Every structure is written in C-alpha cells, then in structure tokens.
PDB file of C-alpha atoms in Angstrom:
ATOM      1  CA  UNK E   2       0.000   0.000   0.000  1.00 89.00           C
ATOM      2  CA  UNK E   3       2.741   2.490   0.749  1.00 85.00           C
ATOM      3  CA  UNK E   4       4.899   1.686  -2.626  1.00 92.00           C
ATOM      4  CA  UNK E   5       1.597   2.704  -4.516  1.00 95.00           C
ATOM      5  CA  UNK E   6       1.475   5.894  -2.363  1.00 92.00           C
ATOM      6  CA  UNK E   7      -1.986   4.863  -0.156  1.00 90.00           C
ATOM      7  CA  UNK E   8      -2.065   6.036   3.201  1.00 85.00           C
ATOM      8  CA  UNK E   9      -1.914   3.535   5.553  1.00 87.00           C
ATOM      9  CA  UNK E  10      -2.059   3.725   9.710  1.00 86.00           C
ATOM     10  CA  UNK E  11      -1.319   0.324  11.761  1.00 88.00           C
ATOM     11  CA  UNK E  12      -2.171   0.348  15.183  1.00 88.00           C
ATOM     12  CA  UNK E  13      -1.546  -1.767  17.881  1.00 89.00           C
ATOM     13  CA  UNK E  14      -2.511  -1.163  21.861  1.00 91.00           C
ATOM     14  CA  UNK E  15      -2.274  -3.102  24.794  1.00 92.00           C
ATOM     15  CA  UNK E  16      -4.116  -0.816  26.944  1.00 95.00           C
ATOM     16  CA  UNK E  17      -7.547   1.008  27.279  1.00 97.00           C
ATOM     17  CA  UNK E  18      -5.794   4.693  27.473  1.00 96.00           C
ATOM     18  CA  UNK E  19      -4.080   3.703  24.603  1.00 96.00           C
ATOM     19  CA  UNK E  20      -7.502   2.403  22.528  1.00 96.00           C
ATOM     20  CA  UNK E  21      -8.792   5.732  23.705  1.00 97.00           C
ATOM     21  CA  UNK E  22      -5.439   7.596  21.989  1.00 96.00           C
ATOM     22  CA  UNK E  23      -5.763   5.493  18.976  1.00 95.00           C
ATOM     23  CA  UNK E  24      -9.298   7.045  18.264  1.00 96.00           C
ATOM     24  CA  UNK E  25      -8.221  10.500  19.193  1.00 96.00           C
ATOM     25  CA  UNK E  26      -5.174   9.857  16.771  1.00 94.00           C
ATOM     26  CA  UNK E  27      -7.624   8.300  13.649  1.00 94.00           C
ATOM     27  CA  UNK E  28     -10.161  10.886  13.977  1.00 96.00           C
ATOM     28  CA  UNK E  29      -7.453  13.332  13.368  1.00 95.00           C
ATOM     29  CA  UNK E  30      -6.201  11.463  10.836  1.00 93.00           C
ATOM     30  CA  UNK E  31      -9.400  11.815   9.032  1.00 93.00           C
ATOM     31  CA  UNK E  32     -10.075  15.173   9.993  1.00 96.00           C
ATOM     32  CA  UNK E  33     -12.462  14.745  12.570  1.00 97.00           C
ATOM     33  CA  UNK E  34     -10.606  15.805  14.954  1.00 96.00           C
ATOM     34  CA  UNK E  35     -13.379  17.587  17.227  1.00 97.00           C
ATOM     35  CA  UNK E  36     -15.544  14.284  17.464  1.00 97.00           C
ATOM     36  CA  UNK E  37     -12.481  12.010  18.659  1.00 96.00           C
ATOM     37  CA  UNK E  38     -11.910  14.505  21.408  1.00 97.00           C
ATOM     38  CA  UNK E  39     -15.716  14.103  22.461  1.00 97.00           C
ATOM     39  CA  UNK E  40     -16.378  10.531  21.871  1.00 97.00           C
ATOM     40  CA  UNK E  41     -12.943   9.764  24.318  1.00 97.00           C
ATOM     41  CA  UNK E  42     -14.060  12.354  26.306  1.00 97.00           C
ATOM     42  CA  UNK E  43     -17.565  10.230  26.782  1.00 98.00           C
ATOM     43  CA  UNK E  44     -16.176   7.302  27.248  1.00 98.00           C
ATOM     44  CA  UNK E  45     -13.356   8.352  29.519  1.00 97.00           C
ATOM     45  CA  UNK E  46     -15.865   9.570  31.567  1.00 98.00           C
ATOM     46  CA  UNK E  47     -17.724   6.111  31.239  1.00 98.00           C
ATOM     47  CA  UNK E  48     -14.439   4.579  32.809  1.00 98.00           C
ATOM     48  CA  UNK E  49     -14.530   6.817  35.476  1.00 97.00           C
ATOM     49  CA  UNK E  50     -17.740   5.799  36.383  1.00 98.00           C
ATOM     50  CA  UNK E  51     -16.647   2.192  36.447  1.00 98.00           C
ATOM     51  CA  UNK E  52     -13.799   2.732  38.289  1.00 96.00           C
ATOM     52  CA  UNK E  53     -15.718   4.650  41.343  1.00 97.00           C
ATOM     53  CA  UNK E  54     -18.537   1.971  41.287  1.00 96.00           C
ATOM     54  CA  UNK E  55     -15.873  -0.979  41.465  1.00 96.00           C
ATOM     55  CA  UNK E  56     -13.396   1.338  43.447  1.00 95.00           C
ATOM     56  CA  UNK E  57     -12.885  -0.177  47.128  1.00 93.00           C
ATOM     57  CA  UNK E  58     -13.851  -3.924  46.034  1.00 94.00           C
ATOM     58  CA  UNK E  59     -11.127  -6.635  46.232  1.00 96.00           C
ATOM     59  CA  UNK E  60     -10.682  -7.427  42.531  1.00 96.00           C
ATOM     60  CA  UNK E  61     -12.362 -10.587  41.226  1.00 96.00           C
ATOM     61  CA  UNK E  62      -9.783 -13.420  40.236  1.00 97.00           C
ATOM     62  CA  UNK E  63     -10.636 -14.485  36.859  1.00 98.00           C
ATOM     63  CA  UNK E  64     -10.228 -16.468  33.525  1.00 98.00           C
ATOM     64  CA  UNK E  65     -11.071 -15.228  30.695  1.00 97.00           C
ATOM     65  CA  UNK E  66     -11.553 -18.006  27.964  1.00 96.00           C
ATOM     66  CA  UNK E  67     -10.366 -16.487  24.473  1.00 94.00           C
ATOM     67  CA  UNK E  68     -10.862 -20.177  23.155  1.00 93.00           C
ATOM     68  CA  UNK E  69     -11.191 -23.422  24.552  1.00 89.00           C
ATOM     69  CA  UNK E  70      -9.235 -26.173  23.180  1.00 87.00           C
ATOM     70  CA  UNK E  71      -6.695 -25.790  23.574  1.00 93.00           C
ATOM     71  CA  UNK E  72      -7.486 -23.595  26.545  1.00 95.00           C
ATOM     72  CA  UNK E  73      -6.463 -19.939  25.199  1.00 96.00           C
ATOM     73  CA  UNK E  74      -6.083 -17.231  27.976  1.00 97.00           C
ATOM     74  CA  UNK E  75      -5.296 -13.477  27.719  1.00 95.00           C
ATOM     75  CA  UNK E  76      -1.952 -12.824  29.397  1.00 92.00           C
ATOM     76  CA  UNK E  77      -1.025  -9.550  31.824  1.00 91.00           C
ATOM     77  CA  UNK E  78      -0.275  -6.866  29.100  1.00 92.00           C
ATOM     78  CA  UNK E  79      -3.172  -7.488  26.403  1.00 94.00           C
ATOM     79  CA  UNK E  80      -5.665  -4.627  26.184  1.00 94.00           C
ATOM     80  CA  UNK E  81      -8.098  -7.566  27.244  1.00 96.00           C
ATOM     81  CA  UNK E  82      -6.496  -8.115  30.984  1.00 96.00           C
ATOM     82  CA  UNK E  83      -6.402  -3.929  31.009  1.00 97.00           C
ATOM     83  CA  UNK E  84     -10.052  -4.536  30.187  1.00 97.00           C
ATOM     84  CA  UNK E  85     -10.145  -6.695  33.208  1.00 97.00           C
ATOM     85  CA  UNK E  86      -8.551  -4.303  35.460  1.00 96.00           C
ATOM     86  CA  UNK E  87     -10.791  -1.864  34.614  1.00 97.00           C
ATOM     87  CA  UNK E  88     -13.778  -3.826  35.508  1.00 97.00           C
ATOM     88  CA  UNK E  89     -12.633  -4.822  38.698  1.00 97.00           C
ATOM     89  CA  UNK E  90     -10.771  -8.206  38.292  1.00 97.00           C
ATOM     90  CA  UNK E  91      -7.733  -9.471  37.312  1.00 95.00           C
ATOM     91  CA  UNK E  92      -6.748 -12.386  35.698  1.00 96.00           C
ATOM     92  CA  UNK E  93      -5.757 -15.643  37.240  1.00 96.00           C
ATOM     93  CA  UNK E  94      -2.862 -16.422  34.558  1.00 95.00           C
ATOM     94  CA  UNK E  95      -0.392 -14.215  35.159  1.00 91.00           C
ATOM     95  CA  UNK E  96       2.516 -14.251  31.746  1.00 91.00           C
ATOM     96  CA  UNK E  97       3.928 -11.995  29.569  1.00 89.00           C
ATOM     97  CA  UNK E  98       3.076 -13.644  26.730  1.00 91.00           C
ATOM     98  CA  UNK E  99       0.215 -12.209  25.409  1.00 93.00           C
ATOM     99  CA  UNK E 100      -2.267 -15.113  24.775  1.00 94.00           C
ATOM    100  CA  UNK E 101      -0.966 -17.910  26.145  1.00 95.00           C
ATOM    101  CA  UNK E 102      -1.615 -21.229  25.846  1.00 96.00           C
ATOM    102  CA  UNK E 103      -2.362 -22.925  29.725  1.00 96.00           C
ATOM    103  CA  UNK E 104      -3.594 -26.410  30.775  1.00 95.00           C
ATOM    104  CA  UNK E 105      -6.637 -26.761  32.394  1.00 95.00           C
ATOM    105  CA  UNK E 106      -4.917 -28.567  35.250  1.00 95.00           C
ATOM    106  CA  UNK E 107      -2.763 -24.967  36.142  1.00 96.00           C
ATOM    107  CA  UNK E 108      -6.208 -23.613  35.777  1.00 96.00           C
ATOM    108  CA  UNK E 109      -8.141 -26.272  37.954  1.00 96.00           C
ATOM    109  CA  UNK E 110      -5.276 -25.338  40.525  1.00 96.00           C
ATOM    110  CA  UNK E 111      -5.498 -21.561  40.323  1.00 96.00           C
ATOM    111  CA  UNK E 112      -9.462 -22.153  40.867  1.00 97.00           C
ATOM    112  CA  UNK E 113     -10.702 -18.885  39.347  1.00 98.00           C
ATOM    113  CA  UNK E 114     -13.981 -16.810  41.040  1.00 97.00           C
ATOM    114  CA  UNK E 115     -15.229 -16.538  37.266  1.00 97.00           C
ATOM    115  CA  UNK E 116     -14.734 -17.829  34.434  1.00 97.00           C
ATOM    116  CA  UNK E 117     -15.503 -15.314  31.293  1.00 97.00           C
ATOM    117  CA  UNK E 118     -16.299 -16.104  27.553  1.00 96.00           C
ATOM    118  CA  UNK E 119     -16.844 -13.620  24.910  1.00 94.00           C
ATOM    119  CA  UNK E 120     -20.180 -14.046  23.391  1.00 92.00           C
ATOM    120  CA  UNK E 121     -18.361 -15.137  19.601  1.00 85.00           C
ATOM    121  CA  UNK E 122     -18.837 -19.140  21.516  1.00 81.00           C
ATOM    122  CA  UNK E 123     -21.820 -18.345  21.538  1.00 82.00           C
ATOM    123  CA  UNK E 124     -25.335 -19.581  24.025  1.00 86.00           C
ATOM    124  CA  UNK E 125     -26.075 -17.951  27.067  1.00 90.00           C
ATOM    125  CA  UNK E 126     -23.803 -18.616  30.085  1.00 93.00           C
ATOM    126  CA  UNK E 127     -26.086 -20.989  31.520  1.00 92.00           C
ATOM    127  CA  UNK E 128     -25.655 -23.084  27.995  1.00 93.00           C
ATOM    128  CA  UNK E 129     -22.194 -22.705  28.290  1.00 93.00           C
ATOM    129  CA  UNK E 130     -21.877 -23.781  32.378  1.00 93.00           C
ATOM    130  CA  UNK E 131     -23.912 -26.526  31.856  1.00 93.00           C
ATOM    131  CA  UNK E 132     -22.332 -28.142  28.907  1.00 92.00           C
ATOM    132  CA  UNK E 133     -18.155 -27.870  31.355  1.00 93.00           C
ATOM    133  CA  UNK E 134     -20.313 -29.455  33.881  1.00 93.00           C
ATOM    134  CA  UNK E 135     -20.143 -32.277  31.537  1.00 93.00           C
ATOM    135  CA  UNK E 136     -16.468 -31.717  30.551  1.00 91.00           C
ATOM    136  CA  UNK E 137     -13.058 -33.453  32.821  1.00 90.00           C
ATOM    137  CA  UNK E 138     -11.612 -30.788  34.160  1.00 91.00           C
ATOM    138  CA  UNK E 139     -13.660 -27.660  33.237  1.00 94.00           C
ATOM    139  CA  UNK E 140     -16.643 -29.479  36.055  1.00 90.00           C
ATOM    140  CA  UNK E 141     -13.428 -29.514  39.037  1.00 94.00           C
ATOM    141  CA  UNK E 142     -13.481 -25.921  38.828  1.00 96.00           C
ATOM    142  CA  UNK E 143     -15.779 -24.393  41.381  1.00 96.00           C
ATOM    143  CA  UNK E 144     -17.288 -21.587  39.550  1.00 96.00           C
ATOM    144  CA  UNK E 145     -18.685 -24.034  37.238  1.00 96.00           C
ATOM    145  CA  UNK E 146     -21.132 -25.633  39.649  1.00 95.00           C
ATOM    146  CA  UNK E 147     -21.460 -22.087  41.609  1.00 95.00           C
ATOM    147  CA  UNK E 148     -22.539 -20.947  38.176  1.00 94.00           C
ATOM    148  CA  UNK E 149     -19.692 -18.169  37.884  1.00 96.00           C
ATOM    149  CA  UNK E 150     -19.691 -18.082  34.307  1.00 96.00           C
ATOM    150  CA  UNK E 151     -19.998 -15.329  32.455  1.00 96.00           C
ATOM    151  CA  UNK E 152     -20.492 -14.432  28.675  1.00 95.00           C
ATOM    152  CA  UNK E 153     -19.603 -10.784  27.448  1.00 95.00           C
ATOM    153  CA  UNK E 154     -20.384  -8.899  24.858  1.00 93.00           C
ATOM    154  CA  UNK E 155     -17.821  -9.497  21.932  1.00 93.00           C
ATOM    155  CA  UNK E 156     -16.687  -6.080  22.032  1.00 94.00           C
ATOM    156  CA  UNK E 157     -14.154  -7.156  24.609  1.00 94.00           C
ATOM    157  CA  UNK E 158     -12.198  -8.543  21.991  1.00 90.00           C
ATOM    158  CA  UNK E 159     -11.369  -5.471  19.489  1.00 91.00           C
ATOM    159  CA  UNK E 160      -9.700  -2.338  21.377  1.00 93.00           C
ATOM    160  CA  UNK E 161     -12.023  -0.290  19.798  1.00 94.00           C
ATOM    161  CA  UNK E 162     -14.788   2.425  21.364  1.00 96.00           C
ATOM    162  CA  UNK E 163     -17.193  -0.656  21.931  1.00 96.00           C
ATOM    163  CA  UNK E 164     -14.730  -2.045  24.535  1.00 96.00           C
ATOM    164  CA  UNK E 165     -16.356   0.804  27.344  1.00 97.00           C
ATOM    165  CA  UNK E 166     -19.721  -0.933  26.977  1.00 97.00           C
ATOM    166  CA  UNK E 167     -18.315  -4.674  27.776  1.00 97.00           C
ATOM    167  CA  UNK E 168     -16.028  -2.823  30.464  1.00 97.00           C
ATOM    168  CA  UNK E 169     -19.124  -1.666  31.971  1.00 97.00           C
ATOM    169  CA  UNK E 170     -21.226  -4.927  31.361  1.00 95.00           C
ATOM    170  CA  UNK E 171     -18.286  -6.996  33.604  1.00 95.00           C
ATOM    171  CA  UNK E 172     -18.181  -4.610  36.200  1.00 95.00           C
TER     172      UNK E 172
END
C-alpha cells in the first residue's frame, strides 16, 4: 500500500488509554478531529464511572476463555487483561506472553472466582456452564457448579470504542 502511495495507519494497543489515543489519533487522521476529542471524552468519563462503582472492592480473580481447546487465555499486558482491570478483576494467569496457551490442570489449581467467555462461543452462560459441567476438568473448577460463568459482549475482543460498553457490562 505504501509503494503505490496509499495512506496507511497500523495500530496496535495493549491498553484502554491507549484504545482511547488510537481514536483521538484516527479521527485526526481523518479530519475529525473535534468528534475524537468528544467521543474519548464520553467514554473516559464512562471509565470513570466504572472505576468509582468498582473502586474499594477486592478485585475478582478471573479467567477469561479467548478459546477453549486448547485452553487460550489473555496474558497480563493485552488490552483484554487492562479490560479486566478496569472492571474490577484481574486475571488468574499471570505471563507476559500475550495469549498464552495454559492447561486446564494450572487452571483447575489456580481455581478462578469466574470464568468469562466472549459471546463469539456463543449460548447464554447458563448453555455454556452446563455443557463444562459435563467436561473433565472444566466441572473440578468451582465456579462451574457455583454458576460463575460469564459471557460478554464481543466487544471485549477489538480495542475499539465498543470495549467501554463490555467494560461496563463486567463490572
């Protein structure tokens, strides 16, 4: 694209503040430069409001399910665990790598609060909890039978304005 002289812009963030820059530096790219600074503005201000109303809680210990077999997890410094944070948990897999690949034995032994899947699996998360109850290993964690699992929306996925709503939907 650049050799035939189109514009391009790549982007790539690993945080919410910097999916909030990355709009603020696109809509100035395309010369709407007024309505990035109110649309992060909004949703900055959408944050905030998740932050005070999950603000004094001890953060939920979680596991957020990018894909299931093999068992794909996001690691510490995706935009997704930032996501996380923002909601008021954390997740229980701890690595750099980004989206690592973990057993569901480590997982069975870190024994997450929740267990989240984006909604692209699809079924509700009572569809979803009720088929690990028939799965080895996914039924010895105890937020399965607690029913702890959660499905959010599929915005959580793309660091993209959307990503405020699912924050807010988690928290």
């Amino acid at each position: 694209l650049e050799r035939l002289k189109i514009p391009v812009y790549v982007t790539y963030t690993r945080s919410v503040e910097g999916m909030l820059a990355t709009v603020r530096q696109i809509a100035g790219l395309v010369g709407a430069e007024k309505a990035g600074k109110q649309l992060t503005r909004q949703l900055k201000e959408r944050l905030d409001a998740v932050r005070a109303r999950v603000a004094g809680r001890e953060p939920k210990r979680v596991l957020f399910v990018l894909w299931e077999d093999p068992l794909i997890t996001t690691g510490r410094d995706t935009f997704v665990a930032d996501a996380l944070r923002w909601a008021g948990a954390r997740p229980v897999v701890n690595l750099t790598q980004h989206w690592p690949e973990v057993s569901l034995e480590e997982i069975v032994h870190l024994q997450p609060e929740d267990i989240i899947f984006p909604s692209t699996h699809g079924g509700t998360a009572e569809d979803i909890r009720k088929a690990l109850l028939h799965r080895p290993g996914w039924r010895e964690l105890k937020a399965v039978p607690q029913g702890r699992v959660l499905v959010v929306s599929a915005a959580i996925d793309r660091p993209s304005p959307k990503l405020v709503g699912a924050i807010e939907q988690l928290a």
